[in-house]
Amino acid sequence: MALRELSSLEKFLGLNKLNKYSTQGERKVPVLQNNNGSSLVGLATISSHLVREAKKRELLGDSPEQRAVVQQWLEYRLTRLDNCSKDEFKIILRELNQHLVDKVYLAGNSITLADALMYYGIHHIVMELAVQQKEKYLNVTRWFDHIQHYPGVRHHLPPVAVLRNRVYPSSQH
Amino acid sequence: MTKEQVKSSAEEEQQAAQSKKALKKQQKEAEKAAKKAEKQAKLAADQQTTEEDDFAQDRYGVCVMMQSQEKLDRSLVRVCELTPDRAGQTVWVRARIHTSRAKGKQCFLVLRQQQFNVQALVAVGERASKQMVKFAANITKESIVDVEAVVQKVEQKIESCSQQDVELHIQKLFVVSQAEPRLPLQLDDAVRPEVEGEEEGRATVNQDTRLDNRVIDLRTTTSQAIFRLQSGVCQLFRETLTKKGFVEIQTPKIISAASEGGANVFTVSYFKTSAYLAQSPQLYKQMCICADFDKVFCVGPVFRAEDSNTHRHLTEFVGLDIEMAFNYHYHEVIDSITDTMVQIFKGLRDNFQTEIQTVCKQYTSEPFKFLEPTLRLEFKEAVALLRSAGVEMGDEEDLSTPNEKLLGRLVKEKYDTDFYVLDKYPLAVRPFYTMPDPHDPKYSNSYDMFMRGEEILSGAQRVHDAQLLTERALHHGIDLEKIKAYIDSFRYGAPPHAGGGIGLERVTMLYLGLHNVRQTSMFPRDPKRLTP
């Protein structure tokens, strides 16, 4: 899963030469073998490296504050979202929904690596949501729809249908 | 002192203390007993004296059981008629004790008759004695009483009663039927909106308790309103169709063959053979069409042996069935049925507003919306709508319940209507007597009608050609021998016809925006409930 995600990310970053990856351990942590012999381990580490390679450092945040928030959401993705149980989906969706109330992107006013990785990570959850639930987590759905239509992000993932109008009365949530 | 001595002396002390305690206890108890005896004596004396000098003893009491001993020339005024116009009049009222609250020399009663109630007052004075007030306070809730009282205007509106501008000053009070002191459920708990109940931490009554004690539950204002409205649905249905020239028919409910496949019918033993309980008057209304009745309808019980324990399935419900011969296109029939439904909705909206509001107080819902003429969508359009919302489904797949509901929301959002017709269902998901679509054999001339996203009517143009009907029956693997009489009825000239059947309980439920069909069935029958 993580490997397809990384290849989609490479395409999004506009990297031409495709890297070779392997996985290690039970949790299939991605590993990138570098040209100079050293290896990079872990999704967040490799993605940050790819961003630098593509010379798109703005995706890691352009102020110290934004950089910190990007790191925070990368961490959230790896620690909270990945391998979480079905019961925790609701909590995560609620937290994200709350965070996105007044935001277009996860960190600051422009797309960052955090948005891309969070989109890849949460796709399978949003995909399974019923229309009523998508409406319940309205801010997540709005952000998700925006990211999936952001040029170059989606790649290997199927698009998720999102209704632009509310169809349920607000009392039914 | 040795250790033992210490011990024994300690024990002695303890014993002494104990006996002292015991003594005190005894004394106290004796005092108590004495007091009690004194009280009782006083009470007895009181009673004696009161019995002696109760000047009002003829004005209250428990009636002898009414066995129609006498014809009293007394007219009883209905609670809903107690208005300020009657101020100053002395009236007789028969009602239930809804609540009673004694306060010193006064006792306030709330008298209830169906969904109406009025405040009544017994106060010590010229006409009522202390004993009478006490008697009034002790009448159990839900007892039926006859009261003679003077209607009095009140300065401040009584918010808790339906008759807010008057109260009754009771002069005579007789219990006609006494209720047992403990009720299986409290009426006030049974009408409390659930959300509010949770917030306030006050009791509500759950569905099963209600249904187990249905007789009491039916007394609540909500139940009274629901079933008065349901009666309205039947009445409007009959009125509208009769005006359109329909004939009401009665069909047998014990039948020899299942109309829609044998899986979900009840089998009953019928002398030396077995029979089924009718799933719908389908076959009979069609035979009536062949017998030149042209337009027929039928109101009666229908039975489904489906083991579905859902909010909208019952094993016995009241079916409102329509069948009608048409000239050239089955849409003539759809128009006739939808117009009937619209007349019912209008009638309810115009004549049953009080009932709707009463139900709304407990179960809030948006007012029911409909269009004129009724919206008609084709099945293909519905599938497209659902797909746009991200639902994956096949072209000829039947609608699942969640998809039906979602479609209802999508239609409401797009067209702002709670009532619409879905036309041209895939032939594969409909019964054998459904007429195939002449343009596309995958589809059929069948339709469902929906209220608030739930199906209330299923109907179609029927095959009126014996040849095609035989083919379709064979295709569905039905034993031709068993439906011979049915097929034969089309051999001697049968007009093209279509129809449909509506579930009365579902219409009531969905019109009021309720969430369980048991709320709109007076004595519901489901796989798990056969009583009361």
XYZ file of C-alpha atoms in Angstrom:
705
model
C 0.000 0.000 0.000
C 2.688 2.410 1.065
C 4.682 1.717 -2.090
C 1.842 2.646 -4.435
C 1.360 5.722 -2.358
C 5.012 6.683 -2.781
C 4.901 6.153 -6.537
C 1.780 8.358 -6.735
C 3.605 10.947 -4.668
C 6.599 10.814 -7.050
C 4.279 11.539 -9.964
C 2.644 14.375 -8.043
C 6.103 15.855 -7.357
C 7.043 15.490 -11.014
C 10.013 13.180 -10.372
C 11.006 11.402 -13.558
C 13.439 8.739 -12.446
C 11.488 6.233 -10.454
C 13.043 4.974 -7.249
C 13.126 1.354 -6.165
C 11.607 0.509 -2.824
C 11.424 -2.499 -0.599
C 9.586 -3.139 2.627
C 10.764 -4.378 5.948
C 9.134 -5.959 8.960
C 5.622 -7.140 9.625
C 4.139 -3.698 9.214
C 5.761 -3.396 5.779
C 7.598 -0.174 6.477
C 8.890 1.219 3.148
C 12.645 1.412 2.561
C 14.421 3.495 -0.097
C 17.926 2.444 -1.174
C 19.883 5.588 -2.014
C 22.511 5.894 -4.735
C 25.245 6.662 -2.237
C 24.601 3.420 -0.332
C 22.679 4.660 2.698
C 18.997 3.790 3.040
C 15.973 5.773 4.190
C 13.249 4.100 6.245
C 9.651 5.125 6.864
C 6.919 6.836 4.911
C 7.353 10.332 6.348
C 11.132 10.272 6.007
C 11.119 9.061 2.416
C 8.369 11.479 1.359
C 10.172 14.437 2.888
C 13.297 13.337 1.048
C 11.380 13.089 -2.249
C 10.008 16.593 -1.738
C 13.547 17.944 -1.345
C 14.730 15.986 -4.355
C 11.946 17.498 -6.460
C 13.021 20.933 -5.205
C 9.510 21.628 -3.890
C 10.444 22.537 -0.345
C 7.332 24.725 -0.057
C 5.405 21.438 0.318
C 7.058 20.995 3.700
C 5.894 24.434 4.818
C 7.389 27.837 4.133
C 7.409 29.254 7.642
C 8.769 27.593 10.790
C 5.218 27.443 12.102
C 3.794 25.837 8.979
C 6.698 23.360 8.926
C 5.812 22.349 12.465
C 2.148 21.857 11.606
C 3.089 19.749 8.556
C 5.234 17.541 10.803
C 2.375 17.288 13.267
C -0.053 15.958 10.632
C 2.546 13.566 9.173
C 2.932 12.195 12.651
C -0.834 12.048 13.104
C -1.136 10.107 9.890
C 1.461 7.530 10.966
C 0.540 7.150 14.601
C -3.223 7.665 14.665
C -4.559 6.840 11.240
C -2.434 3.913 10.067
C -3.421 0.558 11.526
C -6.236 2.035 13.561
C -9.327 -0.041 14.300
C -12.794 0.578 12.887
C -14.008 2.078 16.142
C -11.357 4.767 15.938
C -12.423 5.924 12.458
C -15.203 7.976 13.966
C -12.905 9.715 16.414
C -10.385 10.510 13.692
C -13.070 11.840 11.366
C -14.461 13.974 14.150
C -11.046 15.408 15.024
C -10.216 16.137 11.406
C -13.650 17.633 10.808
C -13.162 19.951 13.750
C -9.668 20.953 12.596
C -10.841 21.714 9.061
C -13.799 23.896 10.080
C -11.926 27.087 9.080
C -9.212 25.692 6.813
C -8.777 24.832 3.166
C -5.616 22.795 3.734
C -4.353 20.955 6.770
C -1.492 23.405 7.338
C -1.727 27.039 6.324
C -3.188 28.386 3.103
C -1.468 26.195 0.557
C -1.236 22.494 -0.175
C 1.515 20.645 1.677
C 2.843 17.117 1.917
C 0.510 16.667 4.909
C -2.561 17.045 2.674
C -1.299 14.536 0.117
C -0.337 11.887 2.668
C -3.468 12.375 4.715
C -5.533 12.025 1.530
C -3.780 8.774 0.610
C -4.154 7.461 4.134
C -7.791 8.311 4.695
C -9.032 7.407 1.211
C -10.201 3.917 2.162
C -12.241 5.305 5.054
C -13.938 8.080 3.097
C -14.630 5.618 0.274
C -16.743 3.496 2.634
C -18.766 6.364 4.099
C -22.489 6.545 3.359
C -23.852 9.762 1.935
C -25.294 10.709 5.299
C -21.922 10.251 7.020
C -20.104 12.228 4.364
C -22.517 14.989 5.169
C -21.934 14.562 8.871
C -18.180 15.087 8.401
C -18.817 17.918 5.991
C -15.434 19.645 6.395
C -13.486 16.448 5.858
C -15.528 15.738 2.738
C -14.981 19.239 1.375
C -11.218 19.068 2.000
C -11.068 15.514 0.605
C -12.920 16.466 -2.574
C -10.617 19.437 -3.039
C -7.448 17.350 -2.639
C -8.658 14.535 -4.912
C -9.222 17.124 -7.636
C -5.909 18.898 -6.998
C -3.824 18.424 -10.149
C -1.617 15.368 -9.925
C -2.530 14.036 -6.472
C -5.065 11.261 -7.029
C -3.315 8.790 -9.413
C -3.836 5.216 -8.226
C -6.929 5.895 -6.140
C -10.516 5.770 -7.438
C -12.427 9.052 -7.189
C -15.013 9.293 -4.403
C -18.400 10.761 -5.310
C -19.216 13.845 -3.306
C -22.550 15.654 -3.355
C -22.332 19.424 -3.473
C -25.700 19.945 -1.808
C -26.854 18.909 1.617
C -29.570 16.303 1.316
C -30.232 15.520 4.969
C -31.888 17.971 7.341
C -29.343 19.070 9.916
C -31.363 17.538 12.766
C -30.701 14.018 11.481
C -26.972 14.004 12.097
C -5.288 -8.047 87.139
C -4.544 -11.048 84.997
C -5.328 -10.998 81.368
C -8.394 -13.186 81.790
C -9.797 -10.940 84.444
C -9.363 -7.970 82.226
C -11.129 -9.783 79.496
C -14.061 -10.915 81.608
C -14.575 -7.516 83.149
C -14.535 -6.013 79.698
C -17.145 -8.509 78.630
C -19.265 -7.653 81.634
C -19.096 -4.015 80.829
C -20.119 -4.766 77.305
C -23.026 -6.831 78.478
C -24.118 -4.112 80.831
C -23.922 -1.589 78.037
C -25.859 -3.891 75.792
C -28.607 -4.456 78.279
C -28.806 -0.729 78.840
C -29.187 -0.245 75.131
C -31.770 -2.976 74.922
C -33.686 -1.418 77.750
C -33.725 1.926 76.048
C -34.818 0.310 72.844
C -37.648 -1.439 74.584
C -38.740 1.749 76.173
C -38.728 3.548 72.896
C -40.693 0.840 71.200
C -43.243 0.870 73.942
C -43.571 4.612 73.549
C -43.974 4.235 69.824
C -46.640 1.596 70.232
C -48.478 3.765 72.689
C -48.329 6.709 70.311
C -49.522 4.550 67.468
C -52.428 3.252 69.495
C -53.288 6.772 70.484
C -53.178 7.891 66.868
C -55.313 5.033 65.746
C -57.836 5.724 68.429
C -57.875 9.337 67.410
C -58.244 8.403 63.779
C -61.099 6.061 64.549
C -62.729 8.692 66.645
C -62.202 11.195 63.899
C -63.722 8.911 61.392
C -66.654 8.323 63.591
C -67.216 11.972 64.154
C -66.639 12.752 60.501
C -69.012 10.068 59.404
C -71.450 11.528 61.753
C -71.159 15.097 60.712
C -70.232 14.839 57.042
C -72.934 17.024 55.593
C -71.819 16.197 52.060
C -71.969 12.457 52.245
C -74.605 12.214 49.543
C -72.491 14.207 47.131
C -69.716 11.729 46.588
C -68.935 8.046 46.647
C -68.470 4.971 44.549
C -71.388 4.142 42.278
C -72.877 0.692 42.223
C -71.880 -1.173 39.080
C -73.877 0.091 36.160
C -76.121 -2.698 35.026
C -78.519 -0.376 33.296
C -80.766 -0.187 36.355
C -82.223 3.169 35.460
C -82.438 5.656 32.650
C -81.214 8.919 34.105
C -82.413 12.023 32.387
C -79.023 13.586 32.549
C -76.983 14.827 29.621
C -73.237 14.575 29.853
C -71.248 17.452 28.410
C -68.082 16.580 26.503
C -64.837 17.986 27.854
C -63.988 19.608 24.519
C -67.243 21.562 24.771
C -66.255 23.193 28.042
C -65.585 26.711 26.819
C -66.090 30.175 28.346
C -69.560 30.241 26.717
C -70.703 27.847 29.384
C -69.400 29.940 32.272
C -71.759 29.805 35.234
C -73.595 26.732 33.988
C -73.893 23.594 36.068
C -72.936 20.591 33.965
C -72.435 16.865 34.310
C -69.203 15.467 32.875
C -67.901 11.914 32.642
C -64.140 11.718 32.386
C -61.040 9.991 33.648
C -58.913 11.224 36.506
C -55.697 12.153 34.710
C -53.931 13.529 37.790
C -54.997 14.608 41.231
C -53.201 16.906 43.607
C -54.442 17.604 47.109
C -53.424 20.811 48.814
C -54.862 21.344 52.267
C -58.516 22.134 51.917
C -58.475 21.865 48.148
C -57.966 19.127 45.665
C -57.132 19.825 42.050
C -58.030 17.206 39.491
C -57.230 17.071 35.817
C -60.145 15.391 34.089
C -59.381 13.820 30.732
C -61.639 12.724 27.937
C -59.795 11.371 24.905
C -57.276 14.028 23.882
C -58.964 16.819 25.846
C -58.559 17.707 29.487
C -59.781 20.274 31.939
C -58.846 21.319 35.430
C -61.357 20.638 38.171
C -61.381 21.698 41.792
C -62.943 20.304 44.930
C -62.675 22.787 47.791
C -64.016 22.617 51.331
C -66.966 24.943 51.518
C -70.719 25.017 51.287
C -70.944 22.185 48.814
C -68.009 19.997 49.721
C -66.836 18.714 53.042
C -63.375 17.942 54.263
C -64.127 14.267 53.777
C -65.212 14.827 50.213
C -61.925 16.539 49.385
C -60.079 13.665 50.986
C -62.136 11.194 48.962
C -61.372 13.108 45.768
C -57.657 13.070 46.510
C -57.731 9.332 47.014
C -59.371 8.379 43.712
C -56.829 6.379 41.740
C -55.475 7.704 38.448
C -57.366 6.628 35.332
C -60.578 5.953 37.250
C -63.724 7.065 35.475
C -65.858 9.560 37.358
C -69.124 11.416 36.938
C -68.967 14.972 38.235
C -71.480 17.698 38.603
C -69.744 21.037 38.489
C -70.054 24.705 37.759
C -68.030 26.001 34.823
C -65.917 28.967 35.876
C -63.807 31.268 33.779
C -60.210 31.545 34.940
C -58.090 34.679 34.972
C -54.861 33.012 34.019
C -54.761 30.454 31.261
C -54.223 26.902 32.434
C -51.259 25.940 30.270
C -51.283 22.255 31.071
C -54.826 21.609 29.860
C -56.525 21.665 26.493
C -59.413 23.678 27.979
C -57.334 26.626 29.074
C -59.963 29.251 29.798
C -62.251 27.453 32.221
C -62.135 25.209 35.219
C -64.787 23.085 36.900
C -65.889 23.670 40.482
C -67.052 20.264 41.550
C -70.254 19.849 43.514
C -70.794 16.134 43.194
C -68.317 13.415 42.468
C -69.025 9.736 41.859
C -66.644 7.030 40.803
C -68.110 5.005 37.953
C -65.170 2.679 37.483
C -62.189 2.421 39.722
C -58.723 1.828 38.312
C -56.164 -0.262 40.155
C -53.763 1.987 42.051
C -50.653 0.846 40.199
C -50.540 1.517 36.473
C -48.140 -0.456 34.279
C -47.041 2.802 32.676
C -47.604 6.475 33.330
C -49.370 8.378 30.575
C -47.188 11.416 31.098
C -44.061 9.300 30.590
C -45.532 7.814 27.434
C -46.011 11.162 25.684
C -42.682 12.687 26.678
C -40.456 13.419 23.678
C -37.494 11.098 23.854
C -34.770 13.719 23.499
C -36.225 15.899 26.191
C -36.575 12.864 28.447
C -32.897 12.098 28.121
C -31.914 15.672 28.800
C -34.058 15.979 31.867
C -33.261 12.504 33.057
C -36.958 11.753 33.231
C -38.584 8.481 32.372
C -39.871 7.559 28.946
C -41.644 4.329 28.112
C -40.087 1.951 25.649
C -41.940 0.488 22.728
C -42.410 -3.011 24.094
C -43.854 -1.804 27.386
C -46.235 0.356 25.431
C -47.352 -2.490 23.225
C -47.682 -4.905 26.129
C -50.042 -2.430 27.757
C -51.546 -1.161 24.564
C -54.937 -0.305 26.076
C -53.353 2.264 28.348
C -50.879 3.478 25.752
C -53.746 4.104 23.320
C -55.175 6.613 25.806
C -52.254 8.997 25.328
C -52.871 12.151 23.339
C -50.323 11.009 20.754
C -52.003 7.642 20.164
C -55.424 9.257 20.083
C -54.210 11.654 17.406
C -52.456 8.957 15.357
C -55.494 6.702 15.116
C -57.929 9.520 14.491
C -55.717 10.574 11.590
C -55.490 6.979 10.380
C -59.255 6.766 10.313
C -59.094 9.952 8.249
C -56.797 8.267 5.725
C -59.320 5.453 5.202
C -62.201 7.848 4.972
C -60.438 10.096 2.433
C -59.356 7.053 0.419
C -62.947 5.811 0.176
C -64.418 9.241 -0.516
C -61.970 10.098 -3.275
C -62.278 6.774 -5.072
C -66.048 6.656 -4.770
C -66.176 10.096 -6.364
C -64.042 8.760 -9.192
C -66.591 6.018 -9.815
C -64.861 3.134 -8.054
C -66.774 0.243 -6.490
C -65.743 -1.111 -3.088
C -65.384 -4.880 -3.064
C -64.785 -7.521 -0.389
C -62.471 -10.389 -1.191
C -61.779 -13.668 0.613
C -58.700 -13.805 2.821
C -58.528 -17.602 2.886
C -57.188 -18.610 -0.491
C -56.080 -21.787 -2.172
C -52.891 -20.552 -3.847
C -50.274 -17.957 -3.064
C -50.332 -15.007 -5.448
C -46.677 -13.998 -5.292
C -44.702 -17.164 -4.821
C -45.254 -19.496 -1.895
C -42.375 -18.417 0.329
C -44.032 -15.752 2.420
C -47.568 -16.921 3.011
C -49.181 -18.294 6.154
C -50.549 -21.780 5.758
C -53.733 -22.626 7.619
C -55.314 -26.005 7.927
C -58.598 -26.079 6.064
C -60.590 -29.184 6.923
C -58.808 -32.015 5.153
C -56.545 -29.809 3.093
C -54.552 -26.639 3.659
C -55.109 -23.076 2.572
C -53.233 -19.781 2.665
C -53.886 -16.371 4.142
C -54.025 -13.803 1.344
C -50.906 -11.704 0.796
C -53.010 -9.277 -1.212
C -56.421 -9.250 -2.842
C -54.476 -9.185 -6.124
C -56.115 -12.096 -7.930
C -59.626 -11.229 -6.829
C -59.517 -7.596 -7.778
C -58.233 -8.622 -11.197
C -61.073 -11.125 -11.567
C -63.484 -8.306 -10.727
C -61.964 -6.300 -13.584
C -62.566 -9.245 -15.904
C -66.108 -9.315 -14.560
C -66.665 -5.764 -15.822
C -66.462 -3.876 -12.539
C -64.050 -1.520 -14.279
C -62.730 0.321 -11.206
C -62.571 -1.410 -7.860
C -60.968 -0.880 -4.483
C -60.803 -2.920 -1.331
C -59.853 -2.148 2.269
C -58.949 -5.151 4.356
C -56.304 -7.187 6.153
C -53.405 -8.716 4.260
C -50.890 -11.184 5.612
C -47.161 -11.578 5.078
C -45.247 -14.459 6.591
C -41.879 -12.756 6.132
C -39.640 -13.124 9.151
C -38.600 -9.462 8.926
C -38.133 -7.752 12.239
C -37.772 -4.230 10.973
C -39.314 -0.884 11.743
C -41.645 -1.137 8.776
C -42.751 -4.750 8.489
C -45.819 -6.302 10.055
C -47.197 -9.773 9.465
C -50.748 -8.490 9.289
C -51.639 -5.049 8.083
C -54.460 -3.182 6.422
C -54.163 -2.993 2.663
C -55.790 -0.310 0.582
C -55.979 -1.906 -2.852
C -56.916 -0.386 -6.164
C -57.417 -2.031 -9.560
C -58.645 -0.250 -12.617
C -59.173 -0.916 -16.316
C -57.590 1.715 -18.561
C -58.000 2.793 -22.151
C -54.584 2.946 -23.820
C -51.755 3.567 -21.360
C -51.210 2.431 -17.774
C -50.151 5.964 -16.852
C -53.886 6.686 -16.718
C -53.941 4.433 -13.660
C -50.814 5.986 -12.122
C -52.406 9.396 -12.479
C -55.579 8.166 -10.852
C -53.710 6.644 -7.897
C -51.393 9.606 -7.370
C -54.354 11.952 -7.503
C -56.050 9.853 -4.832
C -52.928 10.065 -2.671
C -52.725 13.822 -3.182
C -56.387 14.170 -2.166
C -55.592 12.193 0.984
C -52.568 14.395 1.788
C -54.610 17.528 1.215
C -57.475 16.242 3.315
C -55.135 15.401 6.163
C -53.394 18.754 5.924
C -56.681 20.656 5.941
C -58.774 18.652 8.393
C -56.337 17.012 10.772
C -53.979 19.827 11.686
C -54.699 19.430 15.432
C -53.819 15.746 15.293
C -50.663 16.422 13.266
C -49.556 19.055 15.779
C -50.277 16.732 18.708
C -48.097 13.994 17.243
C -45.426 16.562 16.386
C -45.186 17.570 20.037
C -43.821 14.126 20.842
C -42.239 13.136 17.531
C -40.980 16.164 15.674
C -40.862 16.000 11.899
C -40.914 18.307 8.922
C -44.335 18.904 7.366
C -45.116 16.479 4.545
C -44.497 17.972 1.106
C -45.929 16.919 -2.250
C -46.173 18.239 -5.804
C -49.142 18.548 -8.086
C -49.060 16.744 -10.439
C -46.999 14.095 -8.681
C -43.374 13.698 -9.713
C -42.743 10.601 -11.829
C -39.193 9.329 -12.281
C -38.064 6.357 -14.315
C -36.014 3.648 -12.690
C -33.051 4.453 -14.958
C -33.084 8.070 -13.795
C -33.116 6.915 -10.199
C -30.115 4.684 -10.796
C -28.294 7.633 -12.383
C -29.140 9.826 -9.382
C -27.844 7.200 -6.989
C -24.673 6.688 -8.991
C -24.001 10.423 -8.886
C -24.052 10.077 -5.103
C -21.442 7.338 -5.258
C -23.709 4.278 -5.018
C -22.567 1.344 -7.101
C -25.421 -0.734 -8.453
C -26.372 -2.754 -11.513
C -28.945 -1.599 -14.069
C -31.375 -4.358 -13.216
C -30.714 -4.550 -9.523
C -33.609 -3.889 -7.150
C -33.308 -0.945 -4.759
C -32.042 -1.864 -1.309
C -33.673 -0.210 1.671
C -30.735 2.164 2.352
C -30.652 3.104 -1.330
C -34.401 3.703 -1.325
C -33.982 6.058 1.601
C -31.025 7.830 0.030
C -32.955 8.208 -3.205
C -35.756 9.769 -1.188
C -33.321 12.341 0.212
C -31.846 13.066 -3.218
C -35.302 13.529 -4.724
C -36.340 15.753 -1.819
C -33.261 17.895 -2.304
C -33.733 18.164 -6.050
C -37.530 18.431 -6.342
C -38.618 19.306 -2.786
C -41.219 16.570 -2.551
C -41.744 13.720 -0.071
C -44.007 11.842 -2.486
C -43.033 10.526 -5.900
C -43.533 7.639 -8.291
C -40.748 5.442 -9.559
C -41.752 3.962 -12.923
C -40.390 1.231 -15.211
C -38.841 -1.242 -12.791
C -36.624 -4.005 -14.186
C -38.870 -6.924 -15.139
C -36.677 -9.408 -13.283
C -37.495 -8.000 -9.837
C -41.293 -7.980 -10.270
C -43.971 -10.709 -9.939
C -44.985 -12.896 -12.889
C -48.190 -11.038 -13.728
C -46.289 -7.789 -14.474
C -46.592 -6.509 -18.059
C -43.198 -6.225 -19.807
C -42.197 -2.892 -21.327
C -42.935 -2.930 -25.089
C -39.738 -0.990 -25.905
C -37.219 -2.762 -23.719
C -37.959 -6.318 -22.506
C -35.552 -5.827 -19.581
C -37.980 -3.352 -18.049
C -41.646 -3.511 -17.127
C -44.758 -1.369 -16.833
C -44.507 -1.380 -13.074
C -44.124 1.304 -10.482
C -43.602 1.961 -6.800
C -44.685 5.010 -4.865
C -42.605 6.466 -2.078
C -43.279 8.648 0.929
C -40.287 10.124 2.743
C -38.055 7.684 0.891
C -39.930 4.548 1.890
C -42.110 2.410 -0.320
C -45.830 2.612 0.345
C -47.271 1.228 -2.866
C -46.237 -1.377 -5.349
C -48.166 -1.687 -8.561
C -48.066 -2.467 -12.244
C -49.942 -3.017 -15.415
C -51.000 -6.676 -15.258
C -50.803 -9.167 -18.058
C -54.373 -9.540 -19.319
C -53.508 -12.049 -22.027
C -53.814 -15.676 -20.938
C -51.094 -16.811 -23.340
C -48.456 -14.339 -22.145
C -49.523 -14.866 -18.541
C -48.884 -18.610 -18.894
C -45.451 -17.889 -20.356
C -44.538 -15.519 -17.547
C -45.770 -17.952 -14.885
C -43.674 -20.742 -16.398
C -40.680 -18.416 -16.529
C -41.081 -17.866 -12.784
C -41.437 -21.604 -12.176
C -45.012 -21.434 -10.913
C -47.213 -24.538 -10.881
C -49.852 -23.769 -13.532
C -52.344 -26.185 -11.985
C -52.578 -24.008 -8.856
C -53.338 -20.777 -10.696
C -55.543 -22.286 -13.369
C -58.671 -20.428 -12.222
C -56.750 -17.171 -12.279
C -55.367 -17.640 -15.785
C -58.698 -18.920 -17.089
C -60.434 -15.737 -16.035
C -58.521 -13.889 -18.742
C -59.634 -16.215 -21.557
C -63.040 -14.704 -22.135
C -62.113 -11.135 -22.933
C -60.107 -9.144 -20.396
C -59.611 -5.385 -20.524
C -56.109 -3.960 -20.074
C -55.776 -2.974 -16.435
C -53.345 -1.874 -13.748
C -53.461 -1.260 -10.027
C -51.588 -1.246 -6.771
C -51.792 -1.817 -3.067
C -50.979 0.580 -0.239
C -50.218 -0.250 3.386
C -52.425 1.888 5.613
C -50.016 1.744 8.562
C -47.062 2.809 6.437
C -48.934 5.736 4.954
C -49.870 6.968 8.422
C -46.365 6.408 9.745
C -44.644 8.189 6.882
C -47.122 11.007 6.638
C -46.483 11.807 10.304
C -42.747 11.156 9.979
C -42.794 8.419 12.647
C -40.075 5.810 12.807
C -41.870 2.584 13.578
C -44.897 1.057 11.900
C -45.990 -0.408 15.233
C -46.847 3.096 16.357
C -49.516 3.287 13.664
C -50.878 -0.212 14.088
C -53.372 -0.445 16.888
C -52.556 -4.036 17.817
C -49.439 -4.807 15.817
C -48.606 -8.302 14.631
C -45.015 -9.146 13.854
C -42.955 -12.345 13.961
C -42.443 -11.821 17.685
C -45.775 -10.412 18.768
C -49.148 -12.106 18.798
C -50.645 -10.363 21.841
C -52.460 -8.286 22.899
